[in-house]
Coordinates of C-alpha atoms in Angstrom, one line a residue:
M1 CA 0.0 -0.3 0.2
N2 CA 3.8 2.4 1.0
W3 CA 4.3 1.8 -2.5
I4 CA 0.6 2.8 -4.4
I5 CA 1.0 6.1 -2.1
L6 CA 4.2 6.7 -3.5
I7 CA 3.1 6.9 -7.0
I8 CA 0.5 8.7 -6.2
A9 CA 2.6 11.2 -4.2
G10 CA 4.7 11.0 -7.6
L11 CA 1.5 12.0 -9.6
F12 CA 0.5 14.4 -8.2
E13 CA 4.2 15.9 -8.1
V14 CA 3.7 16.4 -11.9
A15 CA 0.5 18.4 -11.8
F16 CA 2.1 20.6 -9.8
T17 CA 4.5 20.9 -12.7
F18 CA 2.0 20.6 -14.7
C19 CA -0.1 23.5 -13.2
L20 CA 3.0 25.4 -13.5
G21 CA 3.7 25.3 -17.0
K22 CA -0.2 26.2 -17.0
A23 CA 0.6 29.5 -14.8
K24 CA 3.0 30.6 -17.0
E25 CA 0.5 30.7 -20.0
A26 CA -2.3 31.6 -18.9
T27 CA -2.7 35.9 -17.5
G28 CA -4.6 37.3 -14.9
N29 CA -7.1 35.2 -13.0
E30 CA -6.3 32.0 -14.9
A31 CA -3.1 32.3 -13.9
Y32 CA -4.2 33.1 -10.1
A33 CA -6.1 30.1 -11.1
W34 CA -3.0 27.5 -12.0
Y35 CA -1.2 28.7 -9.0
G36 CA -3.4 27.7 -6.5
G37 CA -3.2 24.1 -8.4
F38 CA 0.4 24.5 -8.0
L39 CA 0.1 25.0 -4.3
V40 CA -2.7 22.1 -3.3
A41 CA -1.5 20.3 -5.4
C42 CA 2.1 20.1 -3.9
I43 CA 0.2 19.7 -0.4
I44 CA -1.4 16.0 -1.5
S45 CA 2.4 15.4 -3.2
M46 CA 3.8 16.8 -0.1
S47 CA 1.5 15.5 2.0
L48 CA 1.3 11.7 0.7
L49 CA 5.0 11.3 0.5
I50 CA 5.5 11.7 4.1
K51 CA 2.7 8.9 5.1
A52 CA 4.0 7.0 2.4
T53 CA 8.2 7.4 4.2
Q54 CA 6.9 6.3 7.5
N55 CA 7.1 2.7 6.2
L56 CA 9.3 3.2 3.5
P57 CA 12.9 3.6 3.4
L58 CA 13.7 7.2 2.7
G59 CA 16.5 8.0 0.8
T60 CA 14.7 4.7 -2.1
A61 CA 10.4 6.9 -1.1
Y62 CA 12.1 9.6 -2.6
A63 CA 14.2 8.3 -5.1
V64 CA 10.9 7.2 -6.6
W65 CA 9.0 9.8 -5.5
T66 CA 11.3 12.8 -7.4
G67 CA 12.0 9.9 -10.4
I68 CA 8.1 9.7 -10.9
G69 CA 7.8 13.8 -11.1
A70 CA 10.8 13.9 -13.7
V71 CA 9.8 10.7 -16.3
G72 CA 5.8 12.5 -15.7
T73 CA 7.2 16.1 -16.6
V74 CA 9.5 15.2 -19.0
L75 CA 7.1 13.5 -20.5
L76 CA 4.1 15.7 -20.1
G77 CA 6.6 18.8 -21.3
I78 CA 7.3 16.4 -24.6
F79 CA 3.4 15.2 -25.4
V80 CA 1.7 18.7 -23.7
F81 CA 4.4 21.9 -23.7
K82 CA 5.5 20.7 -26.9
D83 CA 9.5 20.2 -25.2
P84 CA 12.2 18.6 -28.5
A85 CA 11.6 14.7 -28.1
N86 CA 14.9 13.9 -29.4
F87 CA 16.7 9.7 -28.9
W88 CA 18.8 10.9 -25.6
R89 CA 16.1 12.4 -24.5
I90 CA 13.7 9.3 -24.6
F91 CA 17.0 6.8 -23.9
F92 CA 17.7 7.9 -21.0
I93 CA 14.2 9.3 -19.8
V94 CA 14.2 5.0 -20.2
T95 CA 17.2 4.8 -18.0
L96 CA 15.4 7.0 -15.3
I97 CA 12.6 4.3 -15.9
A98 CA 14.5 1.3 -15.7
S99 CA 16.5 3.0 -12.4
I100 CA 12.7 3.6 -10.4
V101 CA 11.6 -0.1 -11.1
G102 CA 15.0 -1.7 -9.8
L103 CA 15.2 1.1 -6.6
K104 CA 11.2 -0.8 -6.2
A105 CA 12.4 -4.5 -7.0
V106 CA 15.9 -4.2 -4.7
S107 CA 14.1 -2.2 -1.9
A108 CA 13.8 -4.3 1.3
H109 CA 9.1 -3.2 1.9

């Protein structure tokens, strides 16, 4: 269950970076709404990370959380914000995913 909580926390990390990206494109009240979404997603993400680390090794949990956030944010950038998707970016995303799976596989919990 802690791993599921950690994965959800990582997805909320992606959500708060998405909100930042949308806020950058918006103006006025729409930008403030996206910043509000950022704060809500950030609070949820951090709260779930705290909950997950109560029963998982801190270093592993933090690395997985940031890895999910990094991979999700890069993919969001490619598919939503039209960031470039060249061979090396995809290669390193795949190696990051392999590292996250490896950390989960060797974790004692």
